[in-house]
CSV table of C-alpha atoms and ligand atoms in Angstrom, one decimal:
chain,number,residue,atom,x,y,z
A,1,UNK,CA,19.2,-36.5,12.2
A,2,UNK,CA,17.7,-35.9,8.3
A,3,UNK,CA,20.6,-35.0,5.6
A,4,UNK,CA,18.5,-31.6,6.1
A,5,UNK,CA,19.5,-31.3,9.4
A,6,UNK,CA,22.8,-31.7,9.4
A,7,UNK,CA,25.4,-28.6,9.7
A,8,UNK,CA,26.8,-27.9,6.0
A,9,UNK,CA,30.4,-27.6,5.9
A,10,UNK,CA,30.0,-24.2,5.5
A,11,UNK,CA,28.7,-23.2,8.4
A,12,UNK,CA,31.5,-23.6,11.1
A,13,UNK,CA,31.6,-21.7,14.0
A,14,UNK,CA,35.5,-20.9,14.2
A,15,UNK,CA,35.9,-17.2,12.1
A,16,UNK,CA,38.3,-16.5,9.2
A,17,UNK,CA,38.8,-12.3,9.7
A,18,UNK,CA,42.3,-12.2,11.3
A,19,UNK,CA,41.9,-8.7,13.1
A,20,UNK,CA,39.9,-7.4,15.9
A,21,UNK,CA,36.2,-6.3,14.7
A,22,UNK,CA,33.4,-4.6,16.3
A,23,UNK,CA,30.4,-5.4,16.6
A,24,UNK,CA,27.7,-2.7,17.4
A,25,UNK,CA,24.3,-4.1,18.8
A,26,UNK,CA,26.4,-7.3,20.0
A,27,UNK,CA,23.3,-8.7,22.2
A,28,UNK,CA,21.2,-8.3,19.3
A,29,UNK,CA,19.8,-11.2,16.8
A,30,UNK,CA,23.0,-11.1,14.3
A,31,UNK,CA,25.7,-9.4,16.8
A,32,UNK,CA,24.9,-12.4,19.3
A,33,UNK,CA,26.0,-14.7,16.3
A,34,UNK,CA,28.5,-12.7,15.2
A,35,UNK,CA,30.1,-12.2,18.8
A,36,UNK,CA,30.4,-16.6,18.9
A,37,UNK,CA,31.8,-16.5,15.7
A,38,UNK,CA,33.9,-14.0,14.5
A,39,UNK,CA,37.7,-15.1,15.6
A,40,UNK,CA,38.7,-11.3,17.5
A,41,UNK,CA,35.4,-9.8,18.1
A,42,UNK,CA,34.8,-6.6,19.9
A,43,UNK,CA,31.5,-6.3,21.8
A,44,UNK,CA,29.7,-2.8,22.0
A,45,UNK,CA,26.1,-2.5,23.4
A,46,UNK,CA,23.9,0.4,23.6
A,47,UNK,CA,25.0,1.0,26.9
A,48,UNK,CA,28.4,1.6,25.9
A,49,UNK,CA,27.0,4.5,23.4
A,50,UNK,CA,24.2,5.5,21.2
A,51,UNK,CA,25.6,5.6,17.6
A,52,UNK,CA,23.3,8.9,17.7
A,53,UNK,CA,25.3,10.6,19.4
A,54,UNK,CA,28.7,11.3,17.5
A,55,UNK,CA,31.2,12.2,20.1
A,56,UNK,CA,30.5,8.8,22.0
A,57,UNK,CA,30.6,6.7,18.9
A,58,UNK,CA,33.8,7.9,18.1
A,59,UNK,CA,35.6,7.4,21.4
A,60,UNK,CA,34.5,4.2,21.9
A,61,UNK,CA,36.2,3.4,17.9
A,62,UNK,CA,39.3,5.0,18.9
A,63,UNK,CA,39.6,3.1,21.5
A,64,UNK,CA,38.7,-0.1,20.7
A,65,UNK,CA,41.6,-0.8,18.1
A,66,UNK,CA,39.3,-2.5,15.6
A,67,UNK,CA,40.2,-2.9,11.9
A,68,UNK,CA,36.2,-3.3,11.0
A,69,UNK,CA,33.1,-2.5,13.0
A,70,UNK,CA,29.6,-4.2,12.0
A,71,UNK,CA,26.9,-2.3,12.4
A,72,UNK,CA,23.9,-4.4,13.2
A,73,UNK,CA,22.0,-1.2,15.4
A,74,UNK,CA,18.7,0.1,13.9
A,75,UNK,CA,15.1,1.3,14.5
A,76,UNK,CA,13.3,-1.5,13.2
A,77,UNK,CA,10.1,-2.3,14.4
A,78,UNK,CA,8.1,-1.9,11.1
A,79,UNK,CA,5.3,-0.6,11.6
A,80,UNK,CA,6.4,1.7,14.7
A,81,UNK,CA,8.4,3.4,11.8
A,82,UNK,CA,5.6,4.5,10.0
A,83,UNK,CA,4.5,6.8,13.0
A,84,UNK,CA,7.7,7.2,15.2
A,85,UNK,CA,9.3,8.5,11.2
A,86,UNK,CA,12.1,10.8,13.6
A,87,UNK,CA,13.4,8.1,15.7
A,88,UNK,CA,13.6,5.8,12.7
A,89,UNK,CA,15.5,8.5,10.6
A,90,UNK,CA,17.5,9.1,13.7
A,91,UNK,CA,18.9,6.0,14.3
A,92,UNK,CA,18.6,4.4,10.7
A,93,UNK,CA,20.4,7.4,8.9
A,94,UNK,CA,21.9,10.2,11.1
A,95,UNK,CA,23.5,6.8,13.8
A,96,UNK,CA,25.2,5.7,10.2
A,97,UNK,CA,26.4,8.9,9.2
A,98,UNK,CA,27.8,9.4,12.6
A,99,UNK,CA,29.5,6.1,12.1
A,100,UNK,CA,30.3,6.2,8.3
A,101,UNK,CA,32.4,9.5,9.7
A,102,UNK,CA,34.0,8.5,12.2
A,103,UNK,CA,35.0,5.3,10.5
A,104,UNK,CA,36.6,7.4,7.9
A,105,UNK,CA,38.4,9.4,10.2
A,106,UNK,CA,40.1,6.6,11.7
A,107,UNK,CA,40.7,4.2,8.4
A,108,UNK,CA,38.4,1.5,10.1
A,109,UNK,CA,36.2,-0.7,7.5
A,110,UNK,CA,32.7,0.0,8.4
A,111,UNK,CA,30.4,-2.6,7.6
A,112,UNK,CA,26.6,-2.1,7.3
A,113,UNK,CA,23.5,-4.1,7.7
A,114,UNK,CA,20.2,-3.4,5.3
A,115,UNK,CA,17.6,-4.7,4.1
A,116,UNK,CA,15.6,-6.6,1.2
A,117,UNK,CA,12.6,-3.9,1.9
A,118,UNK,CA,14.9,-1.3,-0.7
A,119,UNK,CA,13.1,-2.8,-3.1
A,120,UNK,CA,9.7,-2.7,-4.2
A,121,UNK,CA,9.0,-6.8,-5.6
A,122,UNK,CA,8.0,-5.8,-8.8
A,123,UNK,CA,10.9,-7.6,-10.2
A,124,UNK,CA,9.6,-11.2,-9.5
A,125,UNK,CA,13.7,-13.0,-10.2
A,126,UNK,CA,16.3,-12.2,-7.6
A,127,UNK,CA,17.4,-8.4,-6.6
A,128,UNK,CA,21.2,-8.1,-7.8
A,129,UNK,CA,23.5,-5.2,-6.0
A,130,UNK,CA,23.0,-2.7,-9.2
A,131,UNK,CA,19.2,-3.0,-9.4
A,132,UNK,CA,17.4,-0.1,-7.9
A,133,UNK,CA,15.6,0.3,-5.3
A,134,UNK,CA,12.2,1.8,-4.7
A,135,UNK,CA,11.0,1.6,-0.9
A,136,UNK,CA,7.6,1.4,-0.2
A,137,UNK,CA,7.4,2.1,3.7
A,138,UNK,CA,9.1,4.8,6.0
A,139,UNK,CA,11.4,2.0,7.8
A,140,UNK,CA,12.8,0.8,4.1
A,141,UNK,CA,13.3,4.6,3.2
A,142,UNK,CA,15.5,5.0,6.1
A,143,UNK,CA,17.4,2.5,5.7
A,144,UNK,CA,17.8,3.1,2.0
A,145,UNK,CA,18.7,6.7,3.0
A,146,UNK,CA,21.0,5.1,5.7
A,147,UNK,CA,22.9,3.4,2.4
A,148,UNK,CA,23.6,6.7,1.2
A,149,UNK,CA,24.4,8.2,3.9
A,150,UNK,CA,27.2,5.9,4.5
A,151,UNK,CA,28.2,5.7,0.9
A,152,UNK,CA,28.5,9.7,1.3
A,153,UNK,CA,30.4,9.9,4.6
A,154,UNK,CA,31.9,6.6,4.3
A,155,UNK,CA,35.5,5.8,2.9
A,156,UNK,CA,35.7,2.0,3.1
A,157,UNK,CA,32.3,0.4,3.5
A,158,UNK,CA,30.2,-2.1,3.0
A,159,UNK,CA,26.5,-3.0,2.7
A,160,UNK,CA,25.2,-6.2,3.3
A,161,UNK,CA,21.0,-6.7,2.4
A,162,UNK,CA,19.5,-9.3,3.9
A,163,UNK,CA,15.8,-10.7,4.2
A,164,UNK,CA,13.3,-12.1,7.3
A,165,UNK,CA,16.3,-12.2,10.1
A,166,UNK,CA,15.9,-15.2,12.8
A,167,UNK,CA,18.5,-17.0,15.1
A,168,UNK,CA,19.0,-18.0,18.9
A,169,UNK,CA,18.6,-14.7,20.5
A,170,UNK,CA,15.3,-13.3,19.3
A,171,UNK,CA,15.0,-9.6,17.5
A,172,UNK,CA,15.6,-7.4,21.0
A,173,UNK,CA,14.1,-4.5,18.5
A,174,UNK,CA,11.1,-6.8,18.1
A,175,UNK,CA,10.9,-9.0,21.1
A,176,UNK,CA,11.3,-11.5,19.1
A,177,UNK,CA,11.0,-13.3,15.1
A,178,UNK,CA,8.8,-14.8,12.6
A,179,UNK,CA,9.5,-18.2,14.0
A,180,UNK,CA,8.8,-17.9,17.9
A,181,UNK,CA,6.0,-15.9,16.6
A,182,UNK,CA,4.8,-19.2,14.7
A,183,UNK,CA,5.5,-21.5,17.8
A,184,UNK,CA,3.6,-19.0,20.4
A,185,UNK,CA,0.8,-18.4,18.4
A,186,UNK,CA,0.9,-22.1,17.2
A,187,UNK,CA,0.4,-23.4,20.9
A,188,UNK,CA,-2.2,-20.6,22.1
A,189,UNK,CA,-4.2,-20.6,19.1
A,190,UNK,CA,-6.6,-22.6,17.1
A,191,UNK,CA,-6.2,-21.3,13.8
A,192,UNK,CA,-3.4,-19.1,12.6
A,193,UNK,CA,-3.4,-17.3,8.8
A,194,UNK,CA,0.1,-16.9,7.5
A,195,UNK,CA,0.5,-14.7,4.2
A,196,UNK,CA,1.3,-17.1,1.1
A,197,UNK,CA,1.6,-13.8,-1.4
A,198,UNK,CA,4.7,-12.7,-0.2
A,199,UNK,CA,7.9,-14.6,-1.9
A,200,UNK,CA,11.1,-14.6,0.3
A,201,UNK,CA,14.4,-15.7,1.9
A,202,UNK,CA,14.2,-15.7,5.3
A,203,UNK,CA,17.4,-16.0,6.6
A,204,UNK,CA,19.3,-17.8,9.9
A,205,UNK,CA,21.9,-15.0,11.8
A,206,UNK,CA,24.3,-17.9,12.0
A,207,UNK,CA,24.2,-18.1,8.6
A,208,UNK,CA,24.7,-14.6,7.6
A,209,UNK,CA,27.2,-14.1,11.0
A,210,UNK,CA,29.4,-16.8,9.2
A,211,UNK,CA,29.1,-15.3,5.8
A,212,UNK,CA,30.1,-11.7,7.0
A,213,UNK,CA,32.7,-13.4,8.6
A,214,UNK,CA,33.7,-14.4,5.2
A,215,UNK,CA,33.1,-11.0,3.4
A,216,UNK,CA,35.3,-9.3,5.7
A,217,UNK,CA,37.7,-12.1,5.2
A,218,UNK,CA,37.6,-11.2,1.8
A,219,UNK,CA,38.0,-7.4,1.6
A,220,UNK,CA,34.8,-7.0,0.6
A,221,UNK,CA,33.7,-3.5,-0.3
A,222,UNK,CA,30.2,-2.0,-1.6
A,223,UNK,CA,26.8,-3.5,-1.8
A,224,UNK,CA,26.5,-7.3,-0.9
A,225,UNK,CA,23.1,-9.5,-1.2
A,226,UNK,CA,23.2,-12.3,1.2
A,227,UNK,CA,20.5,-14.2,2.3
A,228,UNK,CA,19.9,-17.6,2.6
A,229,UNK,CA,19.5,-19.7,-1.4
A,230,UNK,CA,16.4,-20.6,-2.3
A,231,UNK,CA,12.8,-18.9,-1.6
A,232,UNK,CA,9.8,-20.0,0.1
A,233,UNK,CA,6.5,-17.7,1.2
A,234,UNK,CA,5.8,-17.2,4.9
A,235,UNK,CA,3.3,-19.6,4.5
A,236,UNK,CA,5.2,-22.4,3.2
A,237,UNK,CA,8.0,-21.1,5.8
A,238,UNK,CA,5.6,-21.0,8.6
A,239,UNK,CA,4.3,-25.2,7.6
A,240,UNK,CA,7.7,-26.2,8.1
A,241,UNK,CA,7.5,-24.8,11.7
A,242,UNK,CA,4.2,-26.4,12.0
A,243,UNK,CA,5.4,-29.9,10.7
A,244,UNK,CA,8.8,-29.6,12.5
A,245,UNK,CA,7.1,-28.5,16.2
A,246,UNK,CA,3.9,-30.8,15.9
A,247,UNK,CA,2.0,-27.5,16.5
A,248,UNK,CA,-1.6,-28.3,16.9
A,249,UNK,CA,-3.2,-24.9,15.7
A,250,UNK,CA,-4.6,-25.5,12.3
A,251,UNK,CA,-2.8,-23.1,9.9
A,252,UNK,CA,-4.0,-21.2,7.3
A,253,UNK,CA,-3.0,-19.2,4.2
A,254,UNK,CA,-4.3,-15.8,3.4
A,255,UNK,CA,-3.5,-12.9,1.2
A,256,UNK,CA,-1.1,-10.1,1.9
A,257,UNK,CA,-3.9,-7.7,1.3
A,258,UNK,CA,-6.3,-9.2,4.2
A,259,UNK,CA,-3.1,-9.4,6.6
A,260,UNK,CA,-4.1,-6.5,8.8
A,261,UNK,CA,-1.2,-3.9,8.4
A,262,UNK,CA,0.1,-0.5,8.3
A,263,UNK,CA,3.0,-1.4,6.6
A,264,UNK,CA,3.1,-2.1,2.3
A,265,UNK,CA,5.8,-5.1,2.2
A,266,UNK,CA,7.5,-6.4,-1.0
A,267,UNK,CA,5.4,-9.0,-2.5
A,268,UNK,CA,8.8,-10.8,-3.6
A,269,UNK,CA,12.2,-9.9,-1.8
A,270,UNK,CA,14.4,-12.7,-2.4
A,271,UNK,CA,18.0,-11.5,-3.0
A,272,UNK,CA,20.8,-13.4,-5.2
A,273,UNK,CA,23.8,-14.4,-3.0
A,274,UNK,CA,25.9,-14.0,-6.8
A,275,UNK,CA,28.2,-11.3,-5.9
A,276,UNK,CA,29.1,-12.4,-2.4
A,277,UNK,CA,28.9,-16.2,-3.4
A,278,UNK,CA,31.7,-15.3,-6.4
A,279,UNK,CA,33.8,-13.0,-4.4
A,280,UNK,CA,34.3,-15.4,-1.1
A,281,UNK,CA,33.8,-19.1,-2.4
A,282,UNK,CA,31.0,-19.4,0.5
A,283,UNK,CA,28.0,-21.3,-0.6
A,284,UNK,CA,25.0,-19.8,1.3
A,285,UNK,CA,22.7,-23.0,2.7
A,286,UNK,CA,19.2,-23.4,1.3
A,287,UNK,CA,16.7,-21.8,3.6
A,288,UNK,CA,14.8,-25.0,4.6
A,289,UNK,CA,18.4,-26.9,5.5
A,290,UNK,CA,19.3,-23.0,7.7
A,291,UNK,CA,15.5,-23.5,9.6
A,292,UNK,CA,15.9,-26.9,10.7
A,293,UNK,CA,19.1,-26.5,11.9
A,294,UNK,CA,17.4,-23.5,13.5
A,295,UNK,CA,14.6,-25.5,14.8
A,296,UNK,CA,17.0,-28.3,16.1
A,297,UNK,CA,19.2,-25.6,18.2
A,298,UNK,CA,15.7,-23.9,20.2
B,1,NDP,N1,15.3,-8.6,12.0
B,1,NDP,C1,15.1,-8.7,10.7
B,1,NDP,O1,14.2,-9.4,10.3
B,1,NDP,C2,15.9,-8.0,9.7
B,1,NDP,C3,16.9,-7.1,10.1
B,1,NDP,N2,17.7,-6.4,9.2
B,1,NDP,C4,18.6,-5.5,9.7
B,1,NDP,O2,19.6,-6.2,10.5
B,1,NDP,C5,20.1,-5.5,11.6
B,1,NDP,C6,20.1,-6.3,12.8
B,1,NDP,O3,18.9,-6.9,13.1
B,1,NDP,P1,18.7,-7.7,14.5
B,1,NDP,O4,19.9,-8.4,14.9
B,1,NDP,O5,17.5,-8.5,14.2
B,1,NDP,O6,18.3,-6.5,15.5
B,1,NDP,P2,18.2,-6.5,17.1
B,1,NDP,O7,17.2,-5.6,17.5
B,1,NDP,O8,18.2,-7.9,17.7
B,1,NDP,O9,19.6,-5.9,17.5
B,1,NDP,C7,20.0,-4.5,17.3
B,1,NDP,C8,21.0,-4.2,18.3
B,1,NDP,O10,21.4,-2.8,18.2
B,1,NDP,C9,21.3,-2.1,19.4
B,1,NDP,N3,20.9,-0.7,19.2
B,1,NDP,C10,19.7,-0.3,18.8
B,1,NDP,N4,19.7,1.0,18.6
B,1,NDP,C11,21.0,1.4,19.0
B,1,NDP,C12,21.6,2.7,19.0
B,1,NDP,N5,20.9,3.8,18.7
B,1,NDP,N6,22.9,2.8,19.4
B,1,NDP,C13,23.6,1.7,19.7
B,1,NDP,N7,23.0,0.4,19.7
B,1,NDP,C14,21.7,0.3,19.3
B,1,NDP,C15,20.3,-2.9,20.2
B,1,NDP,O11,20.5,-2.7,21.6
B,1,NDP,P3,19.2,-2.4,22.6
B,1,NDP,O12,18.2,-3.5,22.2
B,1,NDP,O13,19.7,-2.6,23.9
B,1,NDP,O14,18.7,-1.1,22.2
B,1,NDP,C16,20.6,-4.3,19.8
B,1,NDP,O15,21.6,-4.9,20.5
B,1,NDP,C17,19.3,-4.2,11.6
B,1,NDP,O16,20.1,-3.2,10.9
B,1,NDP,C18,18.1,-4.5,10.7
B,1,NDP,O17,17.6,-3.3,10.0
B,1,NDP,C19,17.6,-6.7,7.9
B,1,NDP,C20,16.8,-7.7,7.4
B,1,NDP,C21,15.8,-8.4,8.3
B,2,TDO,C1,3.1,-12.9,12.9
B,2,TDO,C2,2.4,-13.1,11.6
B,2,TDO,C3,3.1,-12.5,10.4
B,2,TDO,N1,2.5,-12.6,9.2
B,2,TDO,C4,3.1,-12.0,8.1
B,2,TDO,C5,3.4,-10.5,8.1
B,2,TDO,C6,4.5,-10.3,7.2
B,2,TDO,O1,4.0,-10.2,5.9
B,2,TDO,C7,5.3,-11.6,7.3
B,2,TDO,C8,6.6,-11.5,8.2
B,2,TDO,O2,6.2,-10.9,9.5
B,2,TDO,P1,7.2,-10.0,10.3
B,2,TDO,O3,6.4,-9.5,11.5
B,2,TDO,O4,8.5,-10.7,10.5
B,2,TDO,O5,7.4,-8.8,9.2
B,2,TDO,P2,8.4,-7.6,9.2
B,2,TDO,O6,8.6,-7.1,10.6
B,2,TDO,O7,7.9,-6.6,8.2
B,2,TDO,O8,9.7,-8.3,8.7
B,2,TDO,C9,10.8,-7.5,8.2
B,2,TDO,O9,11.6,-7.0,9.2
B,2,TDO,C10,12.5,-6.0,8.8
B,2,TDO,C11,13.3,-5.5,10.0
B,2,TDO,C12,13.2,-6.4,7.6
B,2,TDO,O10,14.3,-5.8,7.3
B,2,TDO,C13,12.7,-7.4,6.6
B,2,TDO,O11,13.7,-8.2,6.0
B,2,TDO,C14,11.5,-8.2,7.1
B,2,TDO,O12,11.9,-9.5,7.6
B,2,TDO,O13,4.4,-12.6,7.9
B,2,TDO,C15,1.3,-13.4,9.0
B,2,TDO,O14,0.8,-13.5,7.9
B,2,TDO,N2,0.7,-14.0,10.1
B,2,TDO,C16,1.2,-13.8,11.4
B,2,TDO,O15,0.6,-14.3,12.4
């Protein structure tokens, strides 16, 4: 195994957060990680209740005992948001309200998951916590919306952005992530035509279980950018997939603008790990080291 592959010391699977936590959407991408790692977690799937639906969400806090649930559930298939705007404001803003209340009501630390899509990628050096954002599709207005609405409802909260999401258990949302995408299409196709005008972070939910782990750990409260250090495009991201797999399809990079979409995405999202990084001690691992260890585990 390369020096890239190896596990960093960081990245230990045994949690710090000495209380019982929830996790909400714990079959997902990240609640899957979070449910191996965190040390007292408390599984909640979308059978148990719909975070739309108050009176359920609720119960199921009450009775659960936790000290802290993450909240990992959201409508987040991107460009299904742009026509399906209802269910996305549903679930991305009135299911965190719902939460952010009840949370309140019951003194539990509500911890919620957003995005690097808040901002528009104008900015071209890494988004810090206090710049502001300025989403440029219907799924990154909800979820900007879902901020407020938890910083409005909420009493202790957090927000934790992150960027490109891939681990073990694929995006149930999606049916999947960037990187099975690459190794399907990289087996059935000839040619594939990856992006290279989009700058990002793409980040492993080990990773960012392990490091919200740590924030909890830490009493953490507020806005927190954590993705993976470093920044790569999809097409660089995508080569290393290639190279790694031994994919035969010959891969190609293309503009943002020819990339067939409904969906405006920030042309550079990459987040700075600063805040968190200075408030826990946790050194987030470069995104090529997170994507081999990624590779190595599928
Ligand atoms: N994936 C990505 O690239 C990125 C994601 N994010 C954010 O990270 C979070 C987690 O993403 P990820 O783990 O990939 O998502 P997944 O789709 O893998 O997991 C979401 C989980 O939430 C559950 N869920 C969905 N809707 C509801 C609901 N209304 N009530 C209760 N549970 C529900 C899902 O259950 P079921 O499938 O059974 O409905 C699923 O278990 C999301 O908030 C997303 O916006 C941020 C940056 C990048
Ligand atoms: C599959 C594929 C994607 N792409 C491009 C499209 C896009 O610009 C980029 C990433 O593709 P995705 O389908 O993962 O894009 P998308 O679903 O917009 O990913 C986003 O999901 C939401 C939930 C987030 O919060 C964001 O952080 C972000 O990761 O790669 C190609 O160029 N070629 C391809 O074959």
């Amino acid at each position: 195994m390369s020096e890239q592959e190896k596990t960093p010391d960081t990245a230990q699977p045994a949690g710090i957060m000495d209380q019982k936590v929830g996790i909400i959407g714990a079959n997902g991408a990240l609640g899957s990680d979070l449910a191996r790692i965190l040390r007292h977690p408390v599984p909640a799937f979308h059978k148990d209740f719909d975070i739309c639906d108050y009176d359920a969400a609720r119960a199921w806090l009450e009775k659960s005992g936790v000290a802290a649930v993450i909240n990992t559930a959201a409508f987040h298939r991107v460009p299904d948001c742009e026509t399906e705007y209802a269910a996305a404001f549903e679930v991305n803003v009135i299911g965190v309200r719902n939460l952010a209340r009840a949370c309140a009501e019951l003194d539990i630390h509500l911890c919620h998951i957003s995005t690097d899509y808040v901002f528009d990628g104008t900015k071209k050096a890494p988004y810090v916590e206090t710049d502001s954002p300025a989403p440029l599709s219907i799924y990154a207005i909800s979820k900007l919306a879902g901020e407020y609405a938890l910083e409005a409802y909420g009493k202790r909260t957090s927000i934790v952005r992150s960027c490109g999401l891939y681990g073990r258990v694929p995006t149930r949302a999606k049916g999947g992530n960037f990187v099975n995408a690459m190794i399907k299409l990289g087996t059935e196709r000839d040619r594939v035509t990856v992006v290279n005008d989009e700058i990002v972070c793409p980040t492993y939910t080990f990773d960012l279980a392990v490091a919200i782990d740590r924030l909890l750990a830490a009493g953490g409260e507020g806005i927190f950018h954590i993705n993976q250090n470093g920044h790569t495009t999809w097409f660089d991201f995508a080569k290393v997939i290639f190279e790694a797999r031994g994919l035969p399809a010959k891969l190609e990079p293309i503009s943002a603008a020819s990339f067939q979409s409904k969906v405006q995405r920030p042309s550079y999202s990459v987040l700075s790990n600063e805040k968190f990084e200075k408030l826990t001690g946790h050194r987030m691992p470069d995104w090529e080291n997170a994507l081999r260890r990624h590779l190595a585990e599928i």
